[in-house]
GROMACS .gro file of C-alpha atoms in nm:
model
  413
    1MET     CA    1   0.470 -16.005  -0.892
    2TYR     CA    2   0.406 -15.665  -1.050
    3LEU     CA    3   0.045 -15.755  -1.139
    4TYR     CA    4  -0.016 -15.880  -0.786
    5GLN     CA    5   0.115 -15.560  -0.635
    6LYS     CA    6  -0.101 -15.343  -0.860
    7THR     CA    7  -0.412 -15.546  -0.777
    8PHE     CA    8  -0.332 -15.528  -0.408
    9LEU     CA    9  -0.287 -15.153  -0.435
   10LEU     CA   10  -0.633 -15.108  -0.587
   11LEU     CA   11  -0.791 -15.321  -0.316
   12CYS     CA   12  -0.609 -15.130  -0.043
   13THR     CA   13  -0.730 -14.801  -0.187
   14ALA     CA   14  -1.088 -14.925  -0.184
   15PHE     CA   15  -1.069 -15.037   0.178
   16ALA     CA   16  -0.873 -14.737   0.300
   17PHE     CA   17  -1.127 -14.486   0.170
   18PRO     CA   18  -1.476 -14.632   0.233
   19LEU     CA   19  -1.788 -14.436   0.147
   20PHE     CA   20  -1.981 -14.323   0.455
   21SER     CA   21  -2.352 -14.251   0.458
   22GLN     CA   22  -2.335 -14.061   0.787
   23ASP     CA   23  -2.092 -13.841   0.976
   24LEU     CA   24  -2.084 -13.778   1.350
   25LYS     CA   25  -1.899 -13.520   1.557
   26LEU     CA   26  -1.746 -13.605   1.892
   27ASN     CA   27  -2.026 -13.446   2.096
   28GLN     CA   28  -2.287 -13.634   1.892
   29ILE     CA   29  -2.103 -13.960   1.950
   30LEU     CA   30  -2.089 -13.897   2.326
   31GLU     CA   31  -2.462 -13.820   2.339
   32LEU     CA   32  -2.547 -14.130   2.137
   33ALA     CA   33  -2.326 -14.352   2.352
   34GLU     CA   34  -2.480 -14.226   2.676
   35LYS     CA   35  -2.834 -14.281   2.550
   36LYS     CA   36  -2.752 -14.645   2.471
   37ALA     CA   37  -2.546 -14.712   2.784
   38ASP     CA   38  -2.719 -14.992   2.974
   39LEU     CA   39  -2.475 -14.945   3.261
   40ILE     CA   40  -2.577 -14.580   3.302
   41LEU     CA   41  -2.947 -14.661   3.261
   42ALA     CA   42  -2.914 -14.926   3.532
   43GLY     CA   43  -2.745 -14.671   3.760
   44GLN     CA   44  -3.027 -14.423   3.702
   45LYS     CA   45  -3.282 -14.686   3.802
   46LYS     CA   46  -3.085 -14.759   4.119
   47VAL     CA   47  -3.102 -14.390   4.210
   48GLU     CA   48  -3.476 -14.392   4.136
   49GLU     CA   49  -3.517 -14.696   4.361
   50ALA     CA   50  -3.325 -14.521   4.641
   51GLU     CA   51  -3.549 -14.214   4.610
   52TYR     CA   52  -3.861 -14.425   4.668
   53LEU     CA   53  -3.696 -14.601   4.964
   54LYS     CA   54  -3.610 -14.260   5.113
   55ARG     CA   55  -3.976 -14.161   5.092
   56LYS     CA   56  -4.073 -14.489   5.255
   57ALA     CA   57  -3.822 -14.439   5.538
   58GLY     CA   58  -4.000 -14.125   5.661
   59LYS     CA   59  -4.347 -14.271   5.679
   60TYR     CA   60  -4.515 -14.375   6.004
   61LYS     CA   61  -4.654 -14.724   6.046
   62ASN     CA   62  -5.024 -14.782   5.991
   63PRO     CA   63  -5.249 -14.787   6.301
   64ASN     CA   64  -5.389 -15.120   6.421
   65LEU     CA   65  -5.762 -15.162   6.480
   66SER     CA   66  -5.903 -15.447   6.689
   67LEU     CA   67  -6.265 -15.560   6.730
   68ASP     CA   68  -6.360 -15.806   7.008
   69TYR     CA   69  -6.689 -15.978   7.080
   70GLY     CA   70  -6.779 -16.251   7.328
   71ARG     CA   71  -7.010 -16.360   7.607
   72ARG     CA   72  -6.944 -16.326   7.977
   73ARG     CA   73  -7.121 -16.505   8.266
   74ALA     CA   74  -7.139 -16.356   8.613
   75SER     CA   75  -7.375 -16.441   8.909
   76ASN     CA   76  -7.579 -16.679   8.697
   77GLU     CA   77  -7.631 -16.408   8.445
   78SER     CA   78  -7.473 -16.398   8.104
   79GLY     CA   79  -7.455 -16.139   7.839
   80PRO     CA   80  -7.248 -16.013   7.549
   81GLU     CA   81  -6.922 -15.828   7.580
   82TYR     CA   82  -6.772 -15.625   7.301
   83SER     CA   83  -6.494 -15.373   7.258
   84VAL     CA   84  -6.311 -15.178   6.992
   85GLY     CA   85  -5.945 -15.085   7.025
   86ILE     CA   86  -5.685 -14.889   6.833
   87SER     CA   87  -5.307 -14.875   6.867
   88GLN     CA   88  -5.037 -14.672   6.697
   89ASP     CA   89  -4.659 -14.722   6.689
   90PHE     CA   90  -4.441 -14.412   6.715
   91TYR     CA   91  -4.068 -14.394   6.651
   92TYR     CA   92  -3.852 -14.328   6.951
   93PRO     CA   93  -3.749 -13.959   6.931
   94GLY     CA   94  -3.469 -13.916   6.675
   95LYS     CA   95  -3.508 -14.254   6.503
   96ARG     CA   96  -3.729 -14.135   6.219
   97ASP     CA   97  -3.494 -13.853   6.123
   98LEU     CA   98  -3.197 -14.090   6.126
   99LYS     CA   99  -3.377 -14.344   5.907
  100ILE     CA  100  -3.450 -14.070   5.653
  101LYS     CA  101  -3.089 -13.951   5.671
  102ILE     CA  102  -2.953 -14.304   5.617
  103ALA     CA  103  -3.179 -14.347   5.313
  104ASP     CA  104  -3.057 -14.009   5.187
  105ASP     CA  105  -2.695 -14.120   5.241
  106ASN     CA  106  -2.761 -14.429   5.032
  107GLU     CA  107  -2.911 -14.217   4.753
  108LYS     CA  108  -2.605 -13.987   4.756
  109TYR     CA  109  -2.378 -14.292   4.736
  110LEU     CA  110  -2.565 -14.421   4.431
  111LEU     CA  111  -2.556 -14.075   4.271
  112ALA     CA  112  -2.178 -14.066   4.316
  113GLU     CA  113  -2.157 -14.417   4.171
  114LEU     CA  114  -2.366 -14.307   3.871
  115GLU     CA  115  -2.146 -14.000   3.826
  116GLN     CA  116  -1.836 -14.220   3.822
  117SER     CA  117  -1.993 -14.454   3.566
  118LYS     CA  118  -2.082 -14.161   3.340
  119LEU     CA  119  -1.727 -14.023   3.356
  120GLU     CA  120  -1.567 -14.361   3.288
  121TYR     CA  121  -1.810 -14.425   3.004
  122ARG     CA  122  -1.754 -14.081   2.850
  123PHE     CA  123  -1.376 -14.097   2.861
  124SER     CA  124  -1.370 -14.457   2.735
  125VAL     CA  125  -1.565 -14.343   2.428
  126ILE     CA  126  -1.335 -14.042   2.374
  127LYS     CA  127  -1.025 -14.263   2.385
  128LEU     CA  128  -1.180 -14.513   2.145
  129VAL     CA  129  -1.278 -14.233   1.905
  130TYR     CA  130  -0.918 -14.119   1.884
  131SER     CA  131  -0.785 -14.474   1.869
  132TYR     CA  132  -1.009 -14.534   1.568
  133LEU     CA  133  -0.917 -14.202   1.402
  134ILE     CA  134  -0.545 -14.265   1.450
  135ALA     CA  135  -0.575 -14.621   1.319
  136THR     CA  136  -0.754 -14.479   1.013
  137GLU     CA  137  -0.485 -14.214   0.955
  138LYS     CA  138  -0.203 -14.466   0.989
  139ALA     CA  139  -0.368 -14.707   0.746
  140ALA     CA  140  -0.427 -14.425   0.495
  141HIS     CA  141  -0.065 -14.312   0.530
  142VAL     CA  142   0.074 -14.659   0.461
  143ASN     CA  143  -0.166 -14.695   0.170
  144ASP     CA  144  -0.025 -14.370   0.030
  145ARG     CA  145   0.329 -14.503   0.082
  146ILE     CA  146   0.242 -14.812  -0.120
  147LYS     CA  147   0.121 -14.594  -0.407
  148ARG     CA  148   0.438 -14.385  -0.397
  149ILE     CA  149   0.671 -14.683  -0.388
  150SER     CA  150   0.470 -14.845  -0.669
  151ARG     CA  151   0.537 -14.539  -0.885
  152ILE     CA  152   0.908 -14.568  -0.805
  153GLU     CA  153   0.892 -14.933  -0.908
  154SER     CA  154   0.735 -14.834  -1.240
  155LEU     CA  155   1.007 -14.575  -1.305
  156ILE     CA  156   1.283 -14.830  -1.242
  157GLU     CA  157   1.115 -15.093  -1.462
  158LYS     CA  158   1.089 -14.844  -1.749
  159LYS     CA  159   1.464 -14.786  -1.762
  160VAL     CA  160   1.602 -14.871  -2.108
  161PHE     CA  161   1.934 -15.006  -1.988
  162VAL     CA  162   1.898 -15.250  -1.700
  163SER     CA  163   2.223 -15.260  -1.507
  164PRO     CA  164   2.297 -15.479  -1.206
  165GLU     CA  165   2.252 -15.169  -0.991
  166SER     CA  166   1.906 -15.109  -1.141
  167ARG     CA  167   1.809 -15.469  -1.073
  168VAL     CA  168   1.920 -15.436  -0.710
  169GLU     CA  169   1.723 -15.112  -0.680
  170LEU     CA  170   1.418 -15.292  -0.818
  171PHE     CA  171   1.464 -15.570  -0.563
  172LEU     CA  172   1.489 -15.311  -0.285
  173VAL     CA  173   1.169 -15.139  -0.395
  174GLN     CA  174   0.978 -15.466  -0.439
  175ASN     CA  175   1.085 -15.580  -0.094
  176ARG     CA  176   0.981 -15.245   0.053
  177LEU     CA  177   0.641 -15.286  -0.115
  178LEU     CA  178   0.602 -15.634   0.025
  179ASN     CA  179   0.675 -15.513   0.378
  180LEU     CA  180   0.437 -15.220   0.340
  181GLN     CA  181   0.160 -15.448   0.217
  182LYS     CA  182   0.215 -15.670   0.519
  183HIS     CA  183   0.206 -15.364   0.744
  184LEU     CA  184  -0.114 -15.237   0.583
  185ILE     CA  185  -0.292 -15.567   0.648
  186VAL     CA  186  -0.211 -15.529   1.019
  187LEU     CA  187  -0.321 -15.165   1.022
  188GLU     CA  188  -0.650 -15.242   0.850
  189LYS     CA  189  -0.710 -15.517   1.104
  190ASN     CA  190  -0.635 -15.274   1.389
  191LYS     CA  191  -0.870 -15.019   1.238
  192SER     CA  192  -1.154 -15.273   1.217
  193ILE     CA  193  -1.092 -15.384   1.575
  194GLU     CA  194  -1.095 -15.024   1.702
  195TRP     CA  195  -1.425 -14.967   1.522
  196GLU     CA  196  -1.577 -15.276   1.682
  197LYS     CA  197  -1.467 -15.154   2.025
  198LEU     CA  198  -1.618 -14.811   1.961
  199ASN     CA  199  -1.935 -14.954   1.811
  200PHE     CA  200  -1.992 -15.150   2.132
  201PHE     CA  201  -2.101 -14.813   2.274
  202LEU     CA  202  -2.278 -14.683   1.960
  203GLU     CA  203  -2.456 -14.993   1.821
  204LEU     CA  204  -2.450 -14.865   1.462
  205LYS     CA  205  -2.509 -15.092   1.164
  206SER     CA  206  -2.203 -14.973   0.971
  207GLU     CA  207  -1.901 -14.747   1.001
  208VAL     CA  208  -1.957 -14.373   0.996
  209LEU     CA  209  -1.732 -14.078   0.926
  210ILE     CA  210  -1.610 -13.950   1.262
  211ILE     CA  211  -1.519 -13.584   1.293
  212SER     CA  212  -1.315 -13.484   1.595
  213PRO     CA  213  -1.047 -13.216   1.630
  214TRP     CA  214  -0.682 -13.305   1.664
  215LEU     CA  215  -0.529 -13.175   1.982
  216LYS     CA  216  -0.273 -12.897   1.987
  217SER     CA  217  -0.250 -12.756   2.338
  218HIS     CA  218  -0.449 -12.647   2.639
  219THR     CA  219  -0.426 -12.386   2.910
  220PRO     CA  220  -0.151 -12.497   3.153
  221PHE     CA  221  -0.283 -12.678   3.458
  222LYS     CA  222  -0.240 -12.534   3.808
  223LYS     CA  223  -0.141 -12.818   4.036
  224ASP     CA  224  -0.280 -12.673   4.362
  225LEU     CA  225  -0.614 -12.595   4.199
  226LEU     CA  226  -0.641 -12.945   4.050
  227LEU     CA  227  -0.559 -13.109   4.382
  228ALA     CA  228  -0.829 -12.903   4.555
  229GLU     CA  229  -1.080 -12.999   4.284
  230MET     CA  230  -0.986 -13.365   4.315
  231PHE     CA  231  -1.031 -13.370   4.695
  232GLU     CA  232  -1.371 -13.205   4.660
  233ARG     CA  233  -1.518 -13.363   4.346
  234ASN     CA  234  -1.342 -13.690   4.264
  235PRO     CA  235  -1.615 -13.955   4.229
  236ILE     CA  236  -1.411 -14.227   4.401
  237LEU     CA  237  -1.357 -14.006   4.706
  238ARG     CA  238  -1.721 -13.899   4.704
  239LEU     CA  239  -1.823 -14.265   4.714
  240SER     CA  240  -1.604 -14.323   5.020
  241LYS     CA  241  -1.725 -14.007   5.195
  242SER     CA  242  -2.088 -14.102   5.133
  243LYS     CA  243  -2.028 -14.448   5.274
  244ILE     CA  244  -1.854 -14.306   5.583
  245GLN     CA  245  -2.144 -14.068   5.649
  246GLN     CA  246  -2.387 -14.357   5.612
  247TRP     CA  247  -2.198 -14.566   5.869
  248LYS     CA  248  -2.188 -14.268   6.110
  249ASP     CA  249  -2.564 -14.232   6.087
  250GLU     CA  250  -2.607 -14.609   6.124
  251THR     CA  251  -2.401 -14.584   6.444
  252GLU     CA  252  -2.624 -14.309   6.584
  253LEU     CA  253  -2.933 -14.514   6.500
  254ALA     CA  254  -2.783 -14.819   6.671
  255LYS     CA  255  -2.735 -14.612   6.987
  256LEU     CA  256  -3.108 -14.538   6.986
  257ASP     CA  257  -3.210 -14.893   6.895
  258LYS     CA  258  -3.175 -14.999   7.259
  259PHE     CA  259  -3.491 -14.796   7.310
  260SER     CA  260  -3.787 -14.960   7.143
  261ASP     CA  261  -4.051 -14.774   6.951
  262ILE     CA  262  -4.342 -14.655   7.162
  263LYS     CA  263  -4.689 -14.803   7.121
  264LEU     CA  264  -4.994 -14.607   7.231
  265GLN     CA  265  -5.317 -14.801   7.258
  266GLY     CA  266  -5.671 -14.747   7.369
  267SER     CA  267  -5.995 -14.942   7.373
  268LEU     CA  268  -6.365 -14.882   7.437
  269GLY     CA  269  -6.611 -15.156   7.527
  270GLU     CA  270  -6.919 -15.271   7.716
  271ASP     CA  271  -6.998 -15.574   7.931
  272LYS     CA  272  -7.367 -15.675   7.956
  273SER     CA  273  -7.326 -15.995   8.156
  274GLY     CA  274  -7.508 -15.835   8.448
  275VAL     CA  275  -7.531 -15.473   8.522
  276ALA     CA  276  -7.412 -15.306   8.204
  277ASN     CA  277  -7.059 -15.179   8.243
  278ARG     CA  278  -6.881 -14.963   7.997
  279PHE     CA  279  -6.505 -14.931   8.006
  280PHE     CA  280  -6.234 -14.720   7.842
  281ASP     CA  281  -5.864 -14.812   7.851
  282LEU     CA  282  -5.549 -14.621   7.757
  283GLY     CA  283  -5.199 -14.768   7.761
  284VAL     CA  284  -4.841 -14.729   7.646
  285THR     CA  285  -4.598 -15.010   7.565
  286PHE     CA  286  -4.218 -14.989   7.540
  287ALA     CA  287  -3.919 -15.212   7.610
  288ILE     CA  288  -3.687 -15.152   7.904
  289PRO     CA  289  -3.319 -15.162   7.788
  290SER     CA  290  -3.198 -15.365   8.084
  291LEU     CA  291  -3.065 -15.685   7.925
  292ASP     CA  292  -2.959 -15.575   7.575
  293THR     CA  293  -2.821 -15.223   7.538
  294ASN     CA  294  -2.705 -15.280   7.177
  295GLU     CA  295  -2.349 -15.174   7.267
  296ASP     CA  296  -2.190 -15.452   7.060
  297VAL     CA  297  -2.366 -15.335   6.745
  298VAL     CA  298  -2.262 -14.975   6.816
  299LYS     CA  299  -1.896 -15.070   6.862
  300SER     CA  300  -1.909 -15.283   6.546
  301LEU     CA  301  -2.038 -14.990   6.341
  302GLN     CA  302  -1.781 -14.756   6.496
  303ALA     CA  303  -1.506 -14.997   6.392
  304LYS     CA  304  -1.652 -15.011   6.042
  305THR     CA  305  -1.654 -14.631   6.024
  306ASN     CA  306  -1.290 -14.615   6.132
  307SER     CA  307  -1.201 -14.877   5.872
  308GLU     CA  308  -1.367 -14.670   5.598
  309ASN     CA  309  -1.176 -14.361   5.715
  310TYR     CA  310  -0.846 -14.546   5.681
  311LEU     CA  311  -0.946 -14.663   5.333
  312LEU     CA  312  -1.038 -14.305   5.240
  313ASN     CA  313  -0.694 -14.183   5.347
  314HIS     CA  314  -0.537 -14.462   5.141
  315GLN     CA  315  -0.743 -14.366   4.836
  316ILE     CA  316  -0.645 -14.000   4.876
  317LYS     CA  317  -0.277 -14.098   4.869
  318ILE     CA  318  -0.324 -14.317   4.561
  319LEU     CA  319  -0.524 -14.055   4.371
  320THR     CA  320  -0.281 -13.778   4.467
  321THR     CA  321   0.005 -13.986   4.329
  322ARG     CA  322  -0.194 -14.055   4.010
  323LEU     CA  323  -0.267 -13.686   3.960
  324ASN     CA  324   0.092 -13.576   4.029
  325SER     CA  325   0.225 -13.840   3.789
  326SER     CA  326  -0.027 -13.738   3.523
  327LEU     CA  327   0.075 -13.372   3.554
  328ILE     CA  328   0.442 -13.463   3.511
  329GLU     CA  329   0.352 -13.670   3.207
  330ASN     CA  330   0.138 -13.384   3.076
  331GLU     CA  331   0.437 -13.147   3.079
  332SER     CA  332   0.648 -13.404   2.894
  333ILE     CA  333   0.379 -13.462   2.630
  334HIS     CA  334   0.345 -13.088   2.578
  335LYS     CA  335   0.716 -13.064   2.500
  336SER     CA  336   0.681 -13.350   2.253
  337LEU     CA  337   0.373 -13.191   2.093
  338ASP     CA  338   0.573 -12.875   2.031
  339ARG     CA  339   0.818 -13.082   1.823
  340PHE     CA  340   0.568 -13.328   1.677
  341SER     CA  341   0.272 -13.101   1.613
  342ILE     CA  342  -0.024 -13.218   1.407
  343GLY     CA  343   0.052 -12.916   1.190
  344MET     CA  344   0.358 -13.101   1.057
  345ILE     CA  345   0.145 -13.341   0.853
  346PRO     CA  346   0.115 -13.108   0.548
  347SER     CA  347   0.492 -13.050   0.549
  348ILE     CA  348   0.550 -13.427   0.545
  349GLU     CA  349   0.333 -13.447   0.235
  350GLN     CA  350   0.525 -13.159   0.075
  351LYS     CA  351   0.861 -13.324   0.143
  352LEU     CA  352   0.742 -13.653  -0.003
  353ASN     CA  353   0.610 -13.476  -0.314
  354PHE     CA  354   0.944 -13.299  -0.352
  355ALA     CA  355   1.132 -13.629  -0.323
  356ASP     CA  356   0.896 -13.791  -0.577
  357ASN     CA  357   0.958 -13.512  -0.825
  358GLU     CA  358   1.336 -13.509  -0.779
  359PHE     CA  359   1.365 -13.887  -0.807
  360SER     CA  360   1.161 -13.891  -1.127
  361LYS     CA  361   1.404 -13.634  -1.270
  362GLY     CA  362   1.702 -13.843  -1.165
  363ARG     CA  363   1.841 -13.580  -0.927
  364ILE     CA  364   1.843 -13.803  -0.617
  365GLY     CA  365   1.925 -14.169  -0.578
  366LEU     CA  366   1.698 -14.446  -0.457
  367ILE     CA  367   1.877 -14.492  -0.124
  368SER     CA  368   1.833 -14.122  -0.038
  369TYR     CA  369   1.467 -14.140  -0.140
  370LEU     CA  370   1.396 -14.451   0.068
  371GLU     CA  371   1.582 -14.312   0.369
  372LEU     CA  372   1.383 -13.988   0.360
  373GLU     CA  373   1.059 -14.179   0.309
  374THR     CA  374   1.135 -14.399   0.611
  375GLN     CA  375   1.224 -14.106   0.835
  376LEU     CA  376   0.912 -13.913   0.738
  377HIS     CA  377   0.703 -14.223   0.809
  378GLU     CA  378   0.857 -14.248   1.156
  379THR     CA  379   0.775 -13.881   1.215
  380HIS     CA  380   0.418 -13.940   1.099
  381GLU     CA  381   0.385 -14.233   1.341
  382ALA     CA  382   0.528 -14.027   1.628
  383ILE     CA  383   0.286 -13.738   1.566
  384TYR     CA  384  -0.019 -13.961   1.602
  385ASP     CA  385   0.130 -14.162   1.888
  386TYR     CA  386   0.172 -13.839   2.084
  387GLN     CA  387  -0.187 -13.748   1.999
  388MET     CA  388  -0.304 -14.072   2.161
  389GLN     CA  389  -0.078 -14.022   2.462
  390PHE     CA  390  -0.220 -13.672   2.502
  391VAL     CA  391  -0.579 -13.800   2.490
  392GLU     CA  392  -0.509 -14.072   2.748
  393ASN     CA  393  -0.325 -13.830   2.976
  394LEU     CA  394  -0.591 -13.561   2.951
  395THR     CA  395  -0.882 -13.797   3.018
  396GLU     CA  396  -0.699 -13.930   3.325
  397ILE     CA  397  -0.658 -13.577   3.468
  398LEU     CA  398  -1.019 -13.486   3.388
  399PHE     CA  399  -1.148 -13.805   3.550
  400LEU     CA  400  -0.949 -13.743   3.867
  401THR     CA  401  -1.090 -13.390   3.894
  402ASN     CA  402  -1.442 -13.488   3.782
  403ASN     CA  403  -1.439 -13.259   3.479
  404PRO     CA  404  -1.634 -13.399   3.180
  405ASP     CA  405  -1.554 -13.102   2.951
  406PHE     CA  406  -1.283 -13.259   2.731
  407LEU     CA  407  -1.317 -13.022   2.434
  408GLY     CA  408  -1.341 -12.717   2.658
  409VAL     CA  409  -1.010 -12.796   2.825
  410VAL     CA  410  -0.824 -12.831   2.494
  411ASN     CA  411  -0.980 -12.507   2.364
  412VAL     CA  412  -1.139 -12.661   2.055
  413LYS     CA  413  -1.511 -12.605   2.122
   0.00000   0.00000   0.00000
């Protein structure tokens, strides 16, 4: 049993502290992830496509050229007849501008969609970075616990006189080691899984050393200011507003669609079937809106616009509730961070070293040592759990207000 534990300890140490050939800071990771983001690249191409369609929407149709040739017979005389004609379609006044505006609305919608994708992508990577870092810290901490408890086991085994109490203490320590080894296996698995999730965005061949600051505090949020920023900049609301504007412009275009485009045409020709006659024609063609006034289409688009307005109001209520809830949670997390600051980690190490030293000198009993070790472990877990809660809460608030500057908000640039 003892040999197995020592071997396991060496293996755990090797896996807990891998050698990295590269290190990346958070900003570098975010830049790398965005460059390799197929979803973002696809969104950029959609915007590019919309830009070309907007250019196309403002162009006039090509003119039509016609050439006619034939023979005409009149009064027993025949001769050739030929003509050349040209026609040009013109938009009904106002239609061209509306078509350009609708294409512009579509481009703005896709830009808002791209902006939302970038924010979601960015904050997903940030959360995964901290999930991976925290999983690494927890695994390293449990690995350190195993080493400490193994030293306690060695001290007990070296006792000259083995009493029943010493044997029970040894059993307690060995059982604690077994549970810690089991826990470490789970933590190492979690760490590997978190890396795989993060590497989905990075596409690296092996793990790298990630450097990102632990969070301490940020400038207190002002609720009214955040709500105003959310109403103005939130990508979800911008998507809805862009779509509403597009439907409004579609409605205005539908009102004009009852008037057809205007065609101007002219032709020049000559008839030589008798006395040579030359002719010149000019004409205009347009539809009379007497049977179909397009009112049904207009009313349909108006109903669609009203529907989108109701959905926008619903989204505003949902997002307002999300932001208010996140701000309440933010205050609670801040109180917890004051008590479970990342700055407590060195003091945990100092307390454990003190307990190690005192136990080796026989000044404290095993039960007291194990109880302190357990409580300090729980504190260590809580510190990093609050770090993750803080990251998740902060990214939610920043997403709702369309603020990509994560490090700037937590004052760790």
